[in-house]
Structure formats: structure tokens, C-alpha cells
């Protein structure tokens, strides 16, 4: 890494980046650019404010701190390249990568990290945008946003909560997108192509912002990889989370919360997450319907014409939840599977299911698993939960967008881990393919990446960049990619031999028979 000698005049001041070499050429990178005032003190729990313009030239040679979070949680480091050693409340910075030539009019791709709205950061090695920028000749940016209690706790109804905001993390991302849109051309990009892309909670962040008033003035396209679709909290649940957190923090009002040290915030957040998960089986600190930035749940928004002019590319992996599978107790596995399937059916139908309905669904999944290595009750439950919580909801989103008239494309990622076949095409396996990060922290060994993986990665990155450039992911590497329409549900199967397929999830939907799935 060396001084680029290049200074870019942004809307808020001058920045000087550095130059890095990649296998595809030299890249200018600008790291740690502030876009919001430090959200500390009286600004804690408030929507972000645009950064105050600075004088002189800002040294943009190093990442800023990642958002405050627990750095030793149960899933920390499960995904290689997602560990940070620097966290802070003062985290509202962004990063930009662009080829070192005299470029202009390049597509602009903004990465939004995941992490269950509890963890994540733009400095993670897995998310470095230098290679993607050089290989695909695009401007890549990434944005920090607050996570956990500081980013996704609604204190508006609590004592002293006047002036606080729900969804601070979403507000952070929107402010970052607005900064990038205003400055893209100064880095060689075309703001009219601004494309947000992200995975898991990052995709969920994009999903929630699609309903934000005026978002079409900033965002042109959206790529959502494995979005958590049904992660929106009701105001009632959000209020319960806030009260639980305040109790764990020993605070009776927002003023007292603002006096807490960062370490106390993290400790109360961890305790609240454990308690809420034990009570309700769901994680707290998620986006909430707030009547403004998130006017209604995304599944309702996307049925309407809201943001219909934003092109959408969406999909997931074939075996999302195998990464998190826990073996059920051998002597109770059948009962647990039965109870979980019963709950899913009841949620779909609004009524208690009959034994025959439950057995019919379980039987369909057992039959589908015949001849595979995934036949235990734990395996069956993981398959059920993957379909119910990820694959079917993702297809519903594609249906809603296509039905509303938005230009929509869908994919199903099926390349399976060669190092640990039991994990299959697990949640987040697609990250190094999309970001060219096989070289990071043992990813190549983690999944057994081979020549087919390298070729698929090139195909994905080319398609993602083509979509950002024109709204159509068709490329010479993957070939024509048909638009997703309700009458055919054409979906690109991403695997060693990628090809479009008509309605590839039809069998999964049929397993639920009369108790319902995605409309046939």
C-alpha cells in the first residue's frame, strides 16, 4: 500500500487515499471517510447527522473503527474474514475503491454488511472491495452502520425518549448512500447507477430501505443475497426489547442510558439477546415499523408500486441453515420436529393443524431426503426451517416485485462446500464468490474452492457488475439471464454448470400441500 498522491475534493472536504495492487491492476482506495457526526453523547440513539465539513486534506489511508459490538459472541469468526479488533461508537465512516486510471462513468456498487443486525463492519477482510473494483471496472464503496442496541432499539416511548429514532442503523445506511450518490462522480462513478448490494442482514437492510420515502432518488438498483425477510419487529415487540435492555442496563430513562460506558452497553445488549431468544426464540434489535423510514413491513411494501423503478436481483443459497444446524436430542428429536412443523403450519393457516397434516409435511421432506446424507430428524428440521424462513420468503419477495412491475431477477446458489459436504450450500458461502475473497483467512480451504468455484465466482461478479451497469445481469460468462416473471419464475441456478431454470422451487412448495406455501 502506498500514497496515491491523488486528492479527491468531496462535498465535505478533500481526501487523500492510497494505492494498492491487485491481480487485476492497481486500485486507489479511500478508507475511513466520515459521513456522519459521531453518534455519541446526546446523539446516542438518534438519527445520524451529516458530518461537519473539514478543512485541509483528510488522510483516508486506514479504515475507521467498526460499530460497537461484542467481539467474542457465539458465532464470532464462524465465517472466515469477519473478525474486527477495533470497535467504537464513533463509527460512521465509509470506504471507496476505484481503478487507478482516469476513469469516469463507472457503475457504483455499495456493499452493506450482514451480521444479524448485531455484528459486522466494513473493515472486515472478507468485504474488501479492491479486487472487485479492479476486475469489473466499477466503483465499490462500503458503509458502516450502527448495530445492536445502538442501531436497532426503539426508545421513543420510553422516559426521556423524545428525539430518539428507531432504526438508527437504517438511517446510517441511507445517509451513507446519500453521501456516495453526491460524490460518486468525483471518484469516477455514475451516480445514476448506484446499486446497493449486501448479504443476510445487509440484504435485509436494503430490503427495509426499499420502502423508505424518496429512496428512488438515491438508489437505482438492489442486489439482495439471502435477505432475512421476516425480521421486522412490531412496535410492541420493540418496546419489550427496550424495556428488557433498560432493566439489564440498570437505567430508568434514556438520559441514564446515555451515561453508560460502551462496555456497559455491550454487556446489556448480550444479556438482552440471550433473554429474548430464550423467551421468544428470536433475536432482538431488528428493524421496526416506525411510520416514517419503515412505514410498513417490507413484505407489504413490495406488493405495492413503491420503489418500482428500483431494479432487483435477489436469491439465496440452497441449504441456508446447515451452517447453524444443531443436533436434536436423540430421545426427543421426533417430538421436536413434530412441534416445529406444527408451529409452521399453524402460522400459515391460522389454525391448529391436524396430525395428518403434520405427518404429510414431514413425510414429504423425508421422501425428498432419501438417497442423501441428510436423513436424521435434525437434518429434516434444518431443511424445513431453511425453506420456511429463507427460500420461500425470498421467492415471495421476487413474486411481489415482479407482480408490481419492478424489473426483477432471481438466482438459487447451489455450489456446495467441497471441504465439508455436510454443510452443503450454506448461508454466506456465496460471499467469497461475489467479492473475490477466496484468498482471505482460509476461505479457500474452508469450502474447498476449486477451479469450478473460481469460474462460478467470476460469473457471479460479472453478473453483479452487469446488473449494476444496466439492470440486466446477462453476461458472456453465465449467458442470458431471463427476467423473473410470475408466469415462469425463471431463476438462474448458480453452480458448476450455471443455467436458468423454470420455477426450481416448485417441489419445495408442493411439500406443504394443502397447508400452503408460496402460491403456485
Coordinates of C-alpha atoms in Angstrom, one line a residue:
X1 CA 0.0 0.0 0.0
X2 CA 1.4 3.4 -0.9
X3 CA 0.3 7.0 -1.1
X4 CA -1.6 7.6 -4.2
X5 CA -0.7 11.3 -4.4
X6 CA -4.3 11.8 -5.6
X7 CA -6.6 14.1 -3.7
X8 CA -10.4 14.0 -4.3
X9 CA -12.5 17.0 -3.4
X10 CA -15.7 15.7 -1.9
X11 CA -18.8 17.7 -0.8
X12 CA -17.4 17.8 2.7
X13 CA -13.7 18.2 2.2
X14 CA -10.6 16.8 0.4
X15 CA -9.5 13.2 1.0
X16 CA -6.2 11.6 0.1
X17 CA -6.2 7.8 -0.5
X18 CA -3.6 5.2 -1.1
X19 CA -2.8 2.8 -3.9
X20 CA -2.9 -1.0 -3.7
X21 CA -2.1 -3.7 -6.2
X22 CA -4.5 -6.5 -7.1
X23 CA -4.2 -9.4 -9.6
X24 CA -6.3 -7.3 -12.0
X25 CA -4.5 -4.0 -11.7
X26 CA -3.9 -1.0 -9.4
X27 CA -6.6 0.4 -7.3
X28 CA -7.0 3.7 -5.5
X29 CA -8.6 3.2 -2.1
X30 CA -10.0 5.8 0.2
X31 CA -10.7 4.4 3.7
X32 CA -12.4 5.8 6.8
X33 CA -14.1 8.8 5.2
X34 CA -16.6 10.2 7.8
X35 CA -20.1 10.8 6.5
X36 CA -21.9 11.4 9.8
X37 CA -21.1 13.2 13.1
X38 CA -20.0 10.9 15.9
X39 CA -23.3 9.4 17.3
X40 CA -22.2 9.8 20.9
X41 CA -23.3 11.6 24.0
X42 CA -26.6 13.4 23.2
X43 CA -26.6 11.9 19.7
X44 CA -26.6 8.3 21.1
X45 CA -29.9 6.6 20.0
X46 CA -30.6 9.4 17.5
X47 CA -30.7 9.5 13.7
X48 CA -27.3 10.5 12.2
X49 CA -26.4 14.0 11.3
X50 CA -24.3 14.8 8.2
X51 CA -20.6 15.3 9.1
X52 CA -19.3 18.8 9.5
X53 CA -17.1 19.8 6.5
X54 CA -13.4 19.7 7.3
X55 CA -10.6 21.9 6.3
X56 CA -7.3 20.7 4.8
X57 CA -6.8 17.2 3.3
X58 CA -8.2 14.2 5.2
X59 CA -5.9 11.2 5.4
X60 CA -8.0 8.3 4.1
X61 CA -5.4 5.7 4.4
X62 CA -6.9 3.4 7.1
X63 CA -10.3 2.0 8.0
X64 CA -12.3 3.7 10.7
X65 CA -13.4 1.7 13.7
X66 CA -16.3 -0.8 13.2
X67 CA -19.5 -0.2 15.1
X68 CA -19.7 -1.1 18.8
X69 CA -20.4 -4.8 19.2
X70 CA -19.5 -7.9 21.2
X71 CA -16.3 -9.3 19.6
X72 CA -16.5 -12.7 21.3
X73 CA -20.0 -13.9 20.7
X74 CA -21.0 -17.5 20.0
X75 CA -20.8 -17.0 16.2
X76 CA -17.8 -14.7 16.1
X77 CA -15.4 -16.0 13.5
X78 CA -17.6 -18.8 12.2
X79 CA -17.4 -17.0 8.8
X80 CA -13.7 -16.5 8.0
X81 CA -12.6 -12.9 7.5
X82 CA -15.3 -11.4 9.7
X83 CA -13.3 -10.5 12.9
X84 CA -12.6 -7.0 13.9
X85 CA -10.1 -5.7 16.5
X86 CA -11.3 -2.1 16.5
X87 CA -14.9 -1.1 17.5
X88 CA -16.3 2.3 18.6
X89 CA -19.5 4.2 18.8
X90 CA -17.8 6.8 16.6
X91 CA -18.1 4.6 13.6
X92 CA -19.9 6.5 10.8
X93 CA -17.3 6.2 8.0
X94 CA -17.3 4.7 4.5
X95 CA -14.7 3.4 2.0
X96 CA -14.3 3.8 -1.7
X97 CA -12.2 1.7 -4.2
X98 CA -11.7 2.6 -7.9
X99 CA -9.2 1.6 -10.6
X100 CA -6.2 3.9 -10.6
X101 CA -6.7 5.1 -14.2
X102 CA -8.5 8.2 -15.2
X103 CA -12.0 6.7 -15.1
X104 CA -15.4 8.2 -15.3
X105 CA -19.0 7.0 -15.6
X106 CA -18.3 3.7 -13.9
X107 CA -21.1 1.7 -12.2
X108 CA -21.3 2.3 -8.5
X109 CA -21.7 -0.7 -6.1
X110 CA -22.2 -0.1 -2.4
X111 CA -21.6 -3.1 -0.1
X112 CA -23.8 -3.4 3.0
X113 CA -22.5 -6.0 5.5
X114 CA -24.6 -8.5 7.4
X115 CA -24.4 -9.9 10.9
X116 CA -27.9 -10.4 12.2
X117 CA -28.1 -6.6 12.9
X118 CA -25.8 -7.4 15.9
X119 CA -22.4 -7.5 14.4
X120 CA -20.5 -6.5 11.3
X121 CA -18.2 -3.9 10.0
X122 CA -16.8 -2.5 6.7
X123 CA -13.2 -3.2 7.7
X124 CA -13.7 -7.0 7.7
X125 CA -11.1 -8.5 5.3
X126 CA -13.8 -10.5 3.6
X127 CA -15.5 -7.3 2.4
X128 CA -12.5 -5.5 0.9
X129 CA -13.6 -4.0 -2.4
X130 CA -10.3 -3.6 -4.1
X131 CA -10.4 -6.7 -6.3
X132 CA -14.0 -6.3 -7.3
X133 CA -13.3 -2.7 -8.4
X134 CA -10.3 -3.7 -10.5
X135 CA -11.6 -6.8 -12.1
X136 CA -15.1 -5.5 -13.0
X137 CA -14.2 -1.8 -13.6
X138 CA -16.7 -0.5 -11.1
X139 CA -16.5 1.9 -8.2
X140 CA -17.0 -0.1 -5.0
X141 CA -18.0 1.5 -1.7
X142 CA -18.9 0.2 1.8
X143 CA -20.7 1.9 4.6
X144 CA -20.5 1.4 8.4
X145 CA -23.8 1.5 10.3
X146 CA -24.7 1.0 13.9
X147 CA -25.7 -2.4 15.1
X148 CA -27.3 -3.9 18.1
X149 CA -28.9 -1.7 20.7
X150 CA -27.3 1.5 19.3
X151 CA -28.6 0.8 15.8
X152 CA -31.9 -1.1 16.3
X153 CA -33.5 -0.2 19.6
X154 CA -36.7 1.8 19.7
X155 CA -36.7 4.1 22.8
X156 CA -39.2 6.7 21.5
X157 CA -41.9 5.6 24.0
X158 CA -39.5 5.3 27.0
X159 CA -39.0 8.0 29.6
X160 CA -36.8 10.7 28.0
X161 CA -37.1 9.1 24.6
X162 CA -38.2 12.3 22.8
X163 CA -35.9 13.0 19.9
X164 CA -34.6 9.4 19.7
X165 CA -35.1 7.4 16.5
X166 CA -35.9 3.8 15.8
X167 CA -33.8 2.1 13.1
X168 CA -30.7 4.3 13.6
X169 CA -28.7 1.7 11.6
X170 CA -31.0 2.1 8.6
X171 CA -30.8 5.9 8.9
X172 CA -27.0 5.5 8.9
X173 CA -27.0 3.5 5.7
X174 CA -29.4 5.9 4.0
X175 CA -27.1 8.8 4.9
X176 CA -24.1 6.9 3.6
X177 CA -25.9 6.2 0.3
X178 CA -26.8 9.9 0.0
X179 CA -23.1 10.8 0.6
X180 CA -22.0 8.3 -2.1
X181 CA -24.6 9.5 -4.6
X182 CA -23.5 13.1 -4.1
X183 CA -19.8 12.2 -4.5
X184 CA -19.8 9.2 -6.9
X185 CA -18.8 11.3 -10.0
X186 CA -15.8 12.7 -8.1
X187 CA -14.4 9.2 -7.8
X188 CA -15.2 8.3 -11.4
X189 CA -18.6 6.8 -10.8
X190 CA -22.0 7.4 -12.3
X191 CA -24.5 8.1 -9.5
X192 CA -27.4 7.1 -11.8
X193 CA -26.2 3.5 -11.5
X194 CA -25.9 3.4 -7.7
X195 CA -26.5 -0.2 -6.6
X196 CA -26.7 -1.4 -3.0
X197 CA -25.7 -5.0 -2.6
X198 CA -25.5 -7.0 0.6
X199 CA -25.9 -10.4 2.3
X200 CA -28.1 -11.6 5.2
X201 CA -28.8 -8.6 7.4
X202 CA -27.1 -6.4 4.9
X203 CA -29.6 -7.6 2.3
X204 CA -32.3 -7.1 4.9
X205 CA -31.2 -3.5 5.4
X206 CA -31.6 -2.9 1.7
X207 CA -35.0 -4.6 1.8
X208 CA -36.2 -2.3 4.5
X209 CA -34.9 0.8 2.8
X210 CA -36.9 -0.1 -0.4
X211 CA -40.0 1.3 1.4
X212 CA -38.3 4.4 2.6
X213 CA -39.9 7.6 1.2
X214 CA -37.8 9.1 -1.6
X215 CA -35.3 6.3 -1.8
X216 CA -35.6 6.1 -5.6
X217 CA -33.9 9.5 -5.7
X218 CA -30.7 7.8 -4.3
X219 CA -30.9 4.1 -5.2
X220 CA -31.2 2.7 -8.7
X221 CA -30.7 -1.0 -8.1
X222 CA -30.6 -3.5 -5.3
X223 CA -28.9 -6.9 -5.0
X224 CA -30.1 -8.9 -2.0
X225 CA -28.2 -12.1 -1.1
X226 CA -30.1 -14.3 1.4
X227 CA -32.1 -11.5 3.0
X228 CA -33.8 -12.2 6.2
X229 CA -37.4 -11.5 5.0
X230 CA -39.5 -11.8 8.2
X231 CA -37.1 -9.9 10.5
X232 CA -39.2 -6.8 11.1
X233 CA -40.2 -6.2 14.7
X234 CA -43.6 -4.9 15.6
X235 CA -43.7 -1.7 17.8
X236 CA -45.0 -3.9 20.6
X237 CA -42.0 -6.3 20.5
X238 CA -39.6 -3.5 20.0
X239 CA -40.9 -1.8 23.2
X240 CA -40.5 -5.1 25.1
X241 CA -36.9 -5.3 23.9
X242 CA -36.2 -1.7 25.0
X243 CA -37.6 -2.4 28.5
X244 CA -35.6 -5.6 28.8
X245 CA -32.4 -3.8 27.8
X246 CA -33.1 -0.9 30.2
X247 CA -33.6 -3.4 33.0
X248 CA -30.3 -5.2 32.2
X249 CA -28.5 -1.8 32.0
X250 CA -29.9 -0.6 35.3
X251 CA -31.3 2.5 33.7
X252 CA -34.8 4.0 34.2
X253 CA -34.7 6.6 31.4
X254 CA -32.8 7.5 28.2
X255 CA -30.7 10.1 29.9
X256 CA -29.2 7.3 32.1
X257 CA -28.7 5.1 29.1
X258 CA -26.6 7.9 27.6
X259 CA -24.4 8.0 30.6
X260 CA -23.4 4.3 30.2
X261 CA -19.9 3.3 29.1
X262 CA -19.6 1.5 25.8
X263 CA -18.7 -1.7 27.7
X264 CA -21.9 -1.5 29.7
X265 CA -24.0 -1.1 26.5
X266 CA -22.4 -4.3 25.0
X267 CA -23.0 -6.2 28.3
X268 CA -26.6 -5.2 28.5
X269 CA -27.1 -6.0 24.8
X270 CA -25.7 -9.5 25.1
X271 CA -27.8 -10.2 28.2
X272 CA -30.9 -8.9 26.4
X273 CA -30.3 -11.0 23.4
X274 CA -30.0 -14.2 25.5
X275 CA -33.1 -13.4 27.4
X276 CA -35.2 -12.5 24.4
X277 CA -34.1 -15.5 22.5
X278 CA -34.8 -17.9 25.4
X279 CA -38.3 -16.4 25.8
X280 CA -39.4 -15.9 22.2
X281 CA -36.9 -17.9 20.1
X282 CA -35.9 -14.8 18.1
X283 CA -33.2 -12.3 18.3
X284 CA -33.9 -8.7 19.3
X285 CA -32.5 -5.4 17.8
X286 CA -34.1 -5.7 14.4
X287 CA -35.7 -3.1 12.2
X288 CA -39.1 -1.9 13.5
X289 CA -42.1 -0.4 11.7
X290 CA -41.6 3.3 12.7
X291 CA -44.2 5.0 10.5
X292 CA -41.5 7.0 8.7
X293 CA -38.3 5.4 7.3
X294 CA -40.0 2.0 7.6
X295 CA -43.7 2.8 7.0
X296 CA -44.8 -0.9 6.9
X297 CA -43.2 -4.3 6.8
X298 CA -41.2 -4.9 3.6
X299 CA -43.4 -7.8 2.6
X300 CA -46.3 -5.3 2.5
X301 CA -44.3 -2.5 0.8
X302 CA -43.1 -4.7 -2.0
X303 CA -46.6 -5.7 -3.0
X304 CA -47.2 -2.0 -3.9
X305 CA -45.7 0.2 -6.6
X306 CA -43.3 1.7 -4.0
X307 CA -39.8 2.0 -5.5
X308 CA -41.0 0.0 -8.5
X309 CA -38.3 1.8 -10.6
X310 CA -35.5 0.2 -8.5
X311 CA -34.3 -3.0 -10.3
X312 CA -34.0 -6.0 -8.1
X313 CA -31.6 -9.0 -8.2
X314 CA -32.4 -11.5 -5.3
X315 CA -31.7 -15.0 -4.2
X316 CA -30.2 -17.3 -1.6
X317 CA -28.3 -20.5 -1.0
X318 CA -29.8 -23.9 -1.3
X319 CA -29.0 -25.1 2.3
X320 CA -29.0 -21.8 4.2
X321 CA -29.3 -23.0 7.8
X322 CA -27.0 -26.0 7.6
X323 CA -24.2 -23.7 8.9
X324 CA -26.1 -23.3 12.1
X325 CA -27.6 -26.8 12.5
X326 CA -27.7 -28.1 16.0
X327 CA -28.3 -31.8 16.6
X328 CA -31.5 -32.5 18.3
X329 CA -31.5 -34.7 21.5
X330 CA -31.8 -38.3 20.2
X331 CA -34.6 -39.2 22.6
X332 CA -36.7 -36.1 21.7
X333 CA -35.8 -35.4 18.1
X334 CA -39.1 -36.7 16.7
X335 CA -41.2 -34.7 19.1
X336 CA -39.2 -31.5 18.5
X337 CA -39.5 -31.9 14.7
X338 CA -43.3 -32.6 15.1
X339 CA -43.7 -29.5 17.3
X340 CA -41.8 -27.2 15.0
X341 CA -43.6 -28.3 11.8
X342 CA -46.9 -27.9 13.7
X343 CA -46.0 -24.3 14.5
X344 CA -45.1 -23.6 10.9
X345 CA -48.4 -24.9 9.7
X346 CA -50.3 -23.0 12.3
X347 CA -48.6 -19.8 11.3
X348 CA -49.5 -20.4 7.6
X349 CA -53.1 -21.4 8.2
X350 CA -54.1 -19.5 11.4
X351 CA -55.4 -22.8 12.9
X352 CA -54.0 -25.8 14.8
X353 CA -53.0 -28.4 12.3
X354 CA -54.3 -32.0 12.3
X355 CA -51.9 -34.9 12.9
X356 CA -52.4 -36.0 9.3
X357 CA -51.3 -32.5 8.1
X358 CA -48.2 -32.6 10.2
X359 CA -47.3 -36.2 9.1
X360 CA -47.9 -35.3 5.5
X361 CA -45.4 -32.5 5.5
X362 CA -42.8 -34.4 7.5
X363 CA -43.3 -37.4 5.1
X364 CA -42.7 -35.2 2.1
X365 CA -39.4 -34.0 3.5
X366 CA -38.3 -37.5 4.5
X367 CA -39.1 -38.7 1.0
X368 CA -37.1 -35.8 -0.6
X369 CA -34.1 -36.7 1.7
X370 CA -34.0 -40.3 0.6
X371 CA -30.7 -41.1 -1.1
X372 CA -28.9 -38.1 0.5
X373 CA -26.7 -37.9 3.6
X374 CA -29.3 -35.7 5.3
X375 CA -32.0 -38.0 6.7
X376 CA -32.0 -37.5 10.5
X377 CA -34.7 -35.6 12.3
X378 CA -32.1 -32.7 12.8
X379 CA -31.5 -32.7 9.0
X380 CA -35.2 -32.7 8.2
X381 CA -35.8 -29.8 10.6
X382 CA -33.0 -27.8 9.1
X383 CA -34.5 -28.4 5.6
X384 CA -37.9 -27.3 6.8
X385 CA -36.6 -24.2 8.5
X386 CA -34.5 -23.3 5.5
X387 CA -37.5 -23.4 3.3
X388 CA -39.8 -21.7 5.7
X389 CA -37.5 -18.9 6.9
X390 CA -35.4 -18.2 3.8
X391 CA -36.2 -19.9 0.4
X392 CA -39.9 -19.5 0.3
X393 CA -39.9 -15.9 1.6
X394 CA -37.2 -14.9 -0.8
X395 CA -39.3 -16.2 -3.7
X396 CA -42.3 -14.3 -2.3
X397 CA -40.3 -11.1 -2.5
X398 CA -39.4 -11.9 -6.1
X399 CA -43.1 -12.5 -6.8
X400 CA -44.2 -9.3 -5.2
X401 CA -41.6 -7.2 -7.1
X402 CA -42.3 -8.8 -10.4
X403 CA -46.1 -8.5 -9.8
X404 CA -45.7 -4.8 -9.0
X405 CA -43.8 -4.3 -12.3
X406 CA -40.3 -3.9 -11.0
X407 CA -37.5 -5.3 -13.2
X408 CA -36.6 -8.5 -11.2
X409 CA -34.1 -11.3 -11.5
X410 CA -33.7 -14.3 -9.2
X411 CA -31.0 -16.8 -8.5
X412 CA -30.5 -20.0 -6.5
X413 CA -26.9 -20.7 -5.3
X414 CA -26.3 -24.4 -5.2
X415 CA -22.5 -24.8 -5.2
X416 CA -21.7 -27.0 -2.2
X417 CA -18.7 -27.0 0.1
X418 CA -16.1 -29.4 -1.1
X419 CA -14.3 -29.4 2.2
X420 CA -17.3 -30.3 4.3
X421 CA -20.1 -31.7 2.1
X422 CA -22.3 -31.9 5.2
X423 CA -22.6 -28.1 5.1
X424 CA -23.9 -28.1 1.6
X425 CA -24.6 -24.6 0.1
X426 CA -24.7 -23.0 3.5
X427 CA -25.6 -19.4 4.5
X428 CA -22.8 -17.0 3.4
X429 CA -21.0 -19.5 1.2
X430 CA -21.6 -17.1 -1.7
X431 CA -19.7 -14.2 -0.1
X432 CA -16.2 -15.0 -1.5
X433 CA -17.7 -15.7 -4.9
X434 CA -19.4 -12.3 -5.1
X435 CA -16.5 -10.4 -3.6
X436 CA -13.5 -12.4 -4.9
X437 CA -12.4 -13.2 -1.3
X438 CA -11.2 -16.8 -1.7
X439 CA -7.8 -15.7 -0.6
X440 CA -9.0 -14.3 2.7
X441 CA -8.4 -16.0 6.0
X442 CA -8.6 -19.6 4.8
X443 CA -11.8 -19.3 2.8
X444 CA -10.3 -21.5 0.0
X445 CA -9.7 -24.3 2.5
X446 CA -12.9 -23.6 4.4
X447 CA -15.0 -24.5 1.4
X448 CA -12.6 -26.4 -0.7
X449 CA -12.7 -23.9 -3.5
X450 CA -11.5 -25.4 -6.8
X451 CA -11.5 -24.3 -10.4
X452 CA -15.2 -24.6 -10.7
X453 CA -15.6 -22.3 -7.7
X454 CA -13.2 -19.8 -9.3
X455 CA -15.2 -19.9 -12.6
X456 CA -18.5 -19.5 -10.8
X457 CA -17.1 -16.6 -8.8
X458 CA -16.1 -14.8 -12.0
X459 CA -19.5 -15.4 -13.4
X460 CA -21.2 -14.0 -10.4
X461 CA -19.1 -10.9 -10.1
X462 CA -19.5 -10.3 -13.9
X463 CA -23.3 -10.7 -13.5
X464 CA -23.4 -8.4 -10.4
X465 CA -21.4 -5.7 -12.2
X466 CA -23.5 -6.0 -15.4
X467 CA -26.7 -5.6 -13.3
X468 CA -25.2 -2.5 -11.7
X469 CA -24.3 -1.2 -15.1
X470 CA -27.5 -1.8 -17.0
X471 CA -30.1 -3.5 -14.8
X472 CA -29.6 -6.8 -16.7
X473 CA -27.2 -9.5 -15.2
X474 CA -26.8 -11.3 -18.6
X475 CA -23.1 -11.8 -19.4
X476 CA -20.8 -13.9 -21.6
X477 CA -19.7 -15.9 -18.6
X478 CA -23.2 -17.0 -17.4
X479 CA -25.1 -16.4 -20.6
X480 CA -28.6 -14.9 -21.0
X481 CA -30.3 -14.4 -17.6
X482 CA -34.1 -14.3 -18.1
X483 CA -36.1 -11.7 -16.3
X484 CA -38.2 -13.2 -13.4
X485 CA -41.9 -13.1 -14.2
X486 CA -44.8 -14.7 -12.3
X487 CA -45.8 -16.9 -15.2
X488 CA -42.4 -18.7 -15.4
X489 CA -40.4 -17.9 -12.3
X490 CA -37.2 -18.2 -14.4
X491 CA -34.3 -18.5 -11.9
X492 CA -30.6 -18.7 -12.6
X493 CA -29.1 -21.8 -10.9
X494 CA -25.6 -20.8 -9.8
X495 CA -23.5 -24.0 -9.7
X496 CA -20.6 -25.6 -11.5
X497 CA -22.8 -25.6 -14.6
X498 CA -25.0 -22.5 -14.2
X499 CA -28.2 -22.4 -16.2
X500 CA -31.6 -20.8 -16.0
X501 CA -34.5 -23.0 -14.8
X502 CA -38.2 -22.5 -14.6
X503 CA -39.7 -22.4 -11.1
X504 CA -37.0 -24.5 -9.4
X505 CA -38.6 -24.3 -6.0
X506 CA -41.9 -25.8 -7.2
X507 CA -41.2 -29.2 -5.4
X508 CA -40.4 -27.5 -2.1
X509 CA -43.7 -25.6 -2.3
X510 CA -45.6 -28.7 -3.1
X511 CA -44.3 -30.4 0.1
X512 CA -46.7 -28.3 2.1
X513 CA -49.7 -29.4 0.1
X514 CA -53.0 -28.2 1.4
X515 CA -51.4 -26.2 4.3
X516 CA -49.9 -23.8 1.9
X517 CA -46.7 -22.4 0.6
X518 CA -45.9 -19.7 -2.0
X519 CA -48.8 -19.5 -4.3
X520 CA -48.4 -22.0 -7.1

